[in-house]
Short mmCIF file of C-alpha atoms in Angstrom, two decimals:
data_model
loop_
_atom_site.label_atom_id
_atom_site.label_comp_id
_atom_site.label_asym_id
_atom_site.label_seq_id
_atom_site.Cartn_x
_atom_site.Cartn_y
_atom_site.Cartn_z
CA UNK L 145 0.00 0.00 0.00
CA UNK L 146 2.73 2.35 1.09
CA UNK L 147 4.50 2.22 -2.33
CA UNK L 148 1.41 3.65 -4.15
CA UNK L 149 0.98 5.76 -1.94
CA UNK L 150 4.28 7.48 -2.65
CA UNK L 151 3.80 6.98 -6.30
CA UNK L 152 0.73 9.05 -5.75
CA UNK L 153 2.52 11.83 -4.06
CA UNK L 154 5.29 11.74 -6.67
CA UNK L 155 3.07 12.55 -9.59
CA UNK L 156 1.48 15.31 -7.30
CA UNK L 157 4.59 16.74 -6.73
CA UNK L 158 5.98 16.20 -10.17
CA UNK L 159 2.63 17.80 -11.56
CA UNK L 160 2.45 20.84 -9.19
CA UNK L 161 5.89 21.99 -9.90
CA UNK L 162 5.75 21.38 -13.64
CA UNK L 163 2.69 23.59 -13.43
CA UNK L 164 4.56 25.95 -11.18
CA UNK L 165 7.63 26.51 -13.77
CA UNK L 166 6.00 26.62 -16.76
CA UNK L 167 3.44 29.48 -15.51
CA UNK L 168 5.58 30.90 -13.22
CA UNK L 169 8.60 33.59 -14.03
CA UNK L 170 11.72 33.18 -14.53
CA UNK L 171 13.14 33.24 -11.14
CA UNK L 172 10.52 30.75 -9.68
CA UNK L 173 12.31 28.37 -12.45
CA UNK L 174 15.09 28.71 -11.00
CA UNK L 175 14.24 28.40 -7.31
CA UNK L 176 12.16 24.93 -8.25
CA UNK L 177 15.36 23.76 -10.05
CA UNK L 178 17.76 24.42 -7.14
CA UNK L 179 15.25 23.73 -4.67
CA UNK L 180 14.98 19.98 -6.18
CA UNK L 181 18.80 20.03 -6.64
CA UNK L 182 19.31 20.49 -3.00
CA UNK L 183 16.94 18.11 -1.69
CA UNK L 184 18.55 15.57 -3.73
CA UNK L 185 21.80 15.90 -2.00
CA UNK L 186 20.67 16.88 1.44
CA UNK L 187 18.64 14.08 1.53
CA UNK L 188 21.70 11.92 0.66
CA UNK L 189 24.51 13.29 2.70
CA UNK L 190 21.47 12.68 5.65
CA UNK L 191 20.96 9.03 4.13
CA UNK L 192 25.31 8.64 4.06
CA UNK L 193 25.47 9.87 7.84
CA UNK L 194 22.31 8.04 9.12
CA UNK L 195 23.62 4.53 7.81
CA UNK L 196 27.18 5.38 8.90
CA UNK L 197 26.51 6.01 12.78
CA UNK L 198 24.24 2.44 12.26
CA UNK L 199 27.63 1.22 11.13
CA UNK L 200 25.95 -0.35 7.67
CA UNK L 201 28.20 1.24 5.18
CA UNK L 202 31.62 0.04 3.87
CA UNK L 203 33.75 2.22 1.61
CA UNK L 204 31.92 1.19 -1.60
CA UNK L 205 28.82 2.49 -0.29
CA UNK L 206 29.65 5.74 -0.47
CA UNK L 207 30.18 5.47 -4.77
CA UNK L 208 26.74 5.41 -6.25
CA UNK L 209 26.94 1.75 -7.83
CA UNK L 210 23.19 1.68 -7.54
CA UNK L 211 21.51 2.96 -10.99
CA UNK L 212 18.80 4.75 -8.92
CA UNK L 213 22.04 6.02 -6.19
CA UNK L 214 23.58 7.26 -9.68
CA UNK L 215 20.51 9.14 -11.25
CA UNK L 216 20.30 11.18 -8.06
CA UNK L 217 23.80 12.75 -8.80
CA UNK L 218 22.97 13.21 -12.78
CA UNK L 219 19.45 14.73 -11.88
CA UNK L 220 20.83 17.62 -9.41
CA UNK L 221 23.84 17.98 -12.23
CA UNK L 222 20.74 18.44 -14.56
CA UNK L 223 18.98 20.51 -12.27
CA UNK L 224 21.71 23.01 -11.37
CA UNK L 225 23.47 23.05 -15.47
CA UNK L 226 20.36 21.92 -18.17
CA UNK L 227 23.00 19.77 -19.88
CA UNK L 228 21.21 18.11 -22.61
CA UNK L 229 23.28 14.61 -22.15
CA UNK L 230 22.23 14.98 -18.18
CA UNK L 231 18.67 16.06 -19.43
CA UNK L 232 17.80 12.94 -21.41
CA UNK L 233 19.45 10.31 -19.15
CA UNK L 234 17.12 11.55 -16.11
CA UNK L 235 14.28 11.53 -18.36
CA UNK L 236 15.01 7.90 -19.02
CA UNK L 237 16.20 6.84 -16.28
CA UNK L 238 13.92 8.31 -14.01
CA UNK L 239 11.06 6.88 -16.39
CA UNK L 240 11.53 3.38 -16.36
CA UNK L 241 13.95 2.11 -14.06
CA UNK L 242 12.96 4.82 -10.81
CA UNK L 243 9.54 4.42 -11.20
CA UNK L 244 10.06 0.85 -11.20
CA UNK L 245 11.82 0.57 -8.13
CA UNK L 246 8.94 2.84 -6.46
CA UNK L 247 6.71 0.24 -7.65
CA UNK L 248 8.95 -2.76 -6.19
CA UNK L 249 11.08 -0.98 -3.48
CA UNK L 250 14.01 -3.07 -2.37
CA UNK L 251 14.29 -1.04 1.04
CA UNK L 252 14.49 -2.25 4.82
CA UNK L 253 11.65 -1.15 7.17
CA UNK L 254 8.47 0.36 6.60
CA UNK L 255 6.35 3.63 7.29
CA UNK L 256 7.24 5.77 9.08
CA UNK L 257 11.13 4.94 9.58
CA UNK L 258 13.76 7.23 7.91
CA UNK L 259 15.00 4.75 5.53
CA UNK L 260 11.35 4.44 4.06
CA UNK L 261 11.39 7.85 3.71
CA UNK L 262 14.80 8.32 2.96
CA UNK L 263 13.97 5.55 -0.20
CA UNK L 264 11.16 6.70 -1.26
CA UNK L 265 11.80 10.59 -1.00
CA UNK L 266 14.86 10.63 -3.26
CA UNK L 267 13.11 8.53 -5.56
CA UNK L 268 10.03 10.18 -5.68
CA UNK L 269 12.38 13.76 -6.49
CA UNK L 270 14.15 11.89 -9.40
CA UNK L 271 11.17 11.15 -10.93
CA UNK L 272 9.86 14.88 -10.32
CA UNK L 273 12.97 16.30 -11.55
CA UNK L 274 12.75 14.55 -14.66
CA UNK L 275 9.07 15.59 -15.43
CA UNK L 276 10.31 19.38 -14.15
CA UNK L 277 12.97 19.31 -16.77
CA UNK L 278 11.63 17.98 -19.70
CA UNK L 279 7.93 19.08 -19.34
CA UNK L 280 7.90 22.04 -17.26
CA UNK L 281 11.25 23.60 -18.56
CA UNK L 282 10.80 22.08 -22.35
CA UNK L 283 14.12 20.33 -22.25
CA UNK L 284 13.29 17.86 -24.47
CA UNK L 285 15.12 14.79 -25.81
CA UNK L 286 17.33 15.16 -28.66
CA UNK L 287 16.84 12.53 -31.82
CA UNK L 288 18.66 9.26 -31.04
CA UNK L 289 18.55 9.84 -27.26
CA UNK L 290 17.20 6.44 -26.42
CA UNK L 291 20.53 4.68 -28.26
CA UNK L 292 22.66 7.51 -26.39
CA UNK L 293 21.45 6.93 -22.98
CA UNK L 294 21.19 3.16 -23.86
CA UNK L 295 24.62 3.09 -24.37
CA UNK L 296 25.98 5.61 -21.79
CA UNK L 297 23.94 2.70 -19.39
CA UNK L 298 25.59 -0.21 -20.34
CA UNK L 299 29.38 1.58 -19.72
CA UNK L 300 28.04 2.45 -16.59
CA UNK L 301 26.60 -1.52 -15.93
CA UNK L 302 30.28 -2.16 -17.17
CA UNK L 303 32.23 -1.14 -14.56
CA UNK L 304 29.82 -1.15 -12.36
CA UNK L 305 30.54 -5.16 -13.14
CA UNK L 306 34.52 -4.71 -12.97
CA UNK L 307 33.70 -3.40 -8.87
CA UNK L 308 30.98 -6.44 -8.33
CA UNK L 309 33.61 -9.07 -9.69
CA UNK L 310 36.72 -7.11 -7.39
CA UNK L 311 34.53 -7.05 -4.74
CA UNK L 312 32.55 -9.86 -4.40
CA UNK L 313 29.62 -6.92 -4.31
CA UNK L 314 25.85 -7.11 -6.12
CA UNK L 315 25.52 -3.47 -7.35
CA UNK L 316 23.16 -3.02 -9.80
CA UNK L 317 22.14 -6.76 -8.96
CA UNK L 318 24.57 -7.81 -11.78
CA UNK L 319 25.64 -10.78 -10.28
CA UNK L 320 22.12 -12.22 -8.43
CA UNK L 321 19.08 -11.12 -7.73
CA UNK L 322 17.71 -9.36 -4.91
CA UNK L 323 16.55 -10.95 -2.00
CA UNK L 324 13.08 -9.29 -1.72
CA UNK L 325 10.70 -9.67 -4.70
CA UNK L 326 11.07 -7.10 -7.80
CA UNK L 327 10.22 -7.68 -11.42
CA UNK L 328 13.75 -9.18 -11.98
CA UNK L 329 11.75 -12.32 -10.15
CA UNK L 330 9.92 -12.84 -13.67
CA UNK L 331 12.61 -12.68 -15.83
CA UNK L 332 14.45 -15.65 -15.46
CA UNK L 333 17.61 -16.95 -14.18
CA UNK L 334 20.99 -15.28 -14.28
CA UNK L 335 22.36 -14.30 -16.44
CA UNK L 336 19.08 -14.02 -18.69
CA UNK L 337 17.41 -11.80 -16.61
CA UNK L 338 20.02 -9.04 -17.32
CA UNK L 339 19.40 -9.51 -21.02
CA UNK L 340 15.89 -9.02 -20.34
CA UNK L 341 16.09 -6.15 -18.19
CA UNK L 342 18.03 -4.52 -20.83
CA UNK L 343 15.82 -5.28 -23.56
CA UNK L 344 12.66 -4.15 -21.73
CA UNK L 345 14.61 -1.02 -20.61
CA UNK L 346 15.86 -0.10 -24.17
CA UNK L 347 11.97 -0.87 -25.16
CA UNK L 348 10.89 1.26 -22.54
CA UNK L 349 13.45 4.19 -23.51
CA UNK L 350 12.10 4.50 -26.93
CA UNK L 351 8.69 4.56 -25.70
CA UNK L 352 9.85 7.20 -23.56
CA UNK L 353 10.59 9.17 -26.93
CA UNK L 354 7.65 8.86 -28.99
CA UNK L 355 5.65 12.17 -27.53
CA UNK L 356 9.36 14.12 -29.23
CA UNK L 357 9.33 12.35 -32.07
CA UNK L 358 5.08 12.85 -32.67
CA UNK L 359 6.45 16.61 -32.20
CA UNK L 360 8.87 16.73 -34.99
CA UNK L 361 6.53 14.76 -37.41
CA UNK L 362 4.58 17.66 -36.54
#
């Protein structure tokens, strides 16, 4: 129940602000987008500290080698610069693989504990950032994004892969699945379920494109 419930508030949120900048001046753009920008990274230097006085980090943990951990970082770089590159991987990013893990949330505890909220509030702003930036601000994808940001993701799943085999680590759940249920759970055994997951999220990416491209038929 919780998780819809925070899918709920996300599209609020990502709907009142993308109301807010596009009718709004200038300067309000600008607040929204370093407002968002902020909360991203407060909320993770709180996350960092919180876990480390639990004692549950080790020194990996503090390199995003999460996709979701990563798309935080790119999102407030978006936020704070409107780099087209950082643009369009939020936008697909946040799309597909955020929303998904709002919708299966591989996170410890439950409402109202910090780490539910920490989870779910971070994810919940990448997916409003996105929608702020492309739909509010008109920073749309460029043509071939979903092949850029498709490959941009698998060099990141790359070394990502290098650290999980130096490590003995399962960022990005390259090398197993994780241990609560996702959508991974349907896709079969390693490693076919990566193939899958990248298929489905290359599928999803270009689906992700079509309201541009109806635009430029236009």
């Amino acid at each position: 129940m919780g998780r819809w419930v925070a899918l709920a508030v996300t599209g609020l949120a990502a709907t009142g602000l993308t109301l807010l900048v596009r009718r709004g001046p200038g300067a309000l753009a600008r607040a929204v987008r370093v407002g968002l920008a902020s909360l991203l990274l407060a909320g993770t230097a709180g996350y960092i500290v919180g876990e480390t006085v639990a004692g549950r980090l080790s020194v990996w943990d503090f390199v995003p080698l999460h996709l979701c951990d990563f798309a935080i970082f790119v999102a407030a770089f978006a936020l704070l610069t409107l780099r087209p590159l950082a643009v369009e991987i939020v936008w697909f990013w946040a799309l597909s693989g955020t929303v998904l893990a709002i919708v299966t949330p591989d996170v410890a505890g439950s409402f109202p504990e910090w780490r539910w909220l920490a989870y779910f509030g971070l994810h919940g702003a990448v997916v409003a950032s996105a929608v702020v930036l492309v739909v509010g601000l008109g920073r749309e994808p460029r043509r071939g994004a979903p092949w850029r940001v498709f490959g941009w993701t698998a060099l990141y799943a790359a070394i990502v892969g290098v650290v999980d085999l130096a490590t003995g680590a399962n960022y990005l759940y390259l090398r197993h699945k994780p241990a609560r249920p996702t959508l991974l759970d349907w896709f079969g055994p390693w490693p076919v379920y990566l193939v899958v997951a990248a298929a489905i999220g290359l599928a999803l990416f270009h689906l992700l494109m079509l309201p541009f491209r109806a635009g430029d038929e236009a």
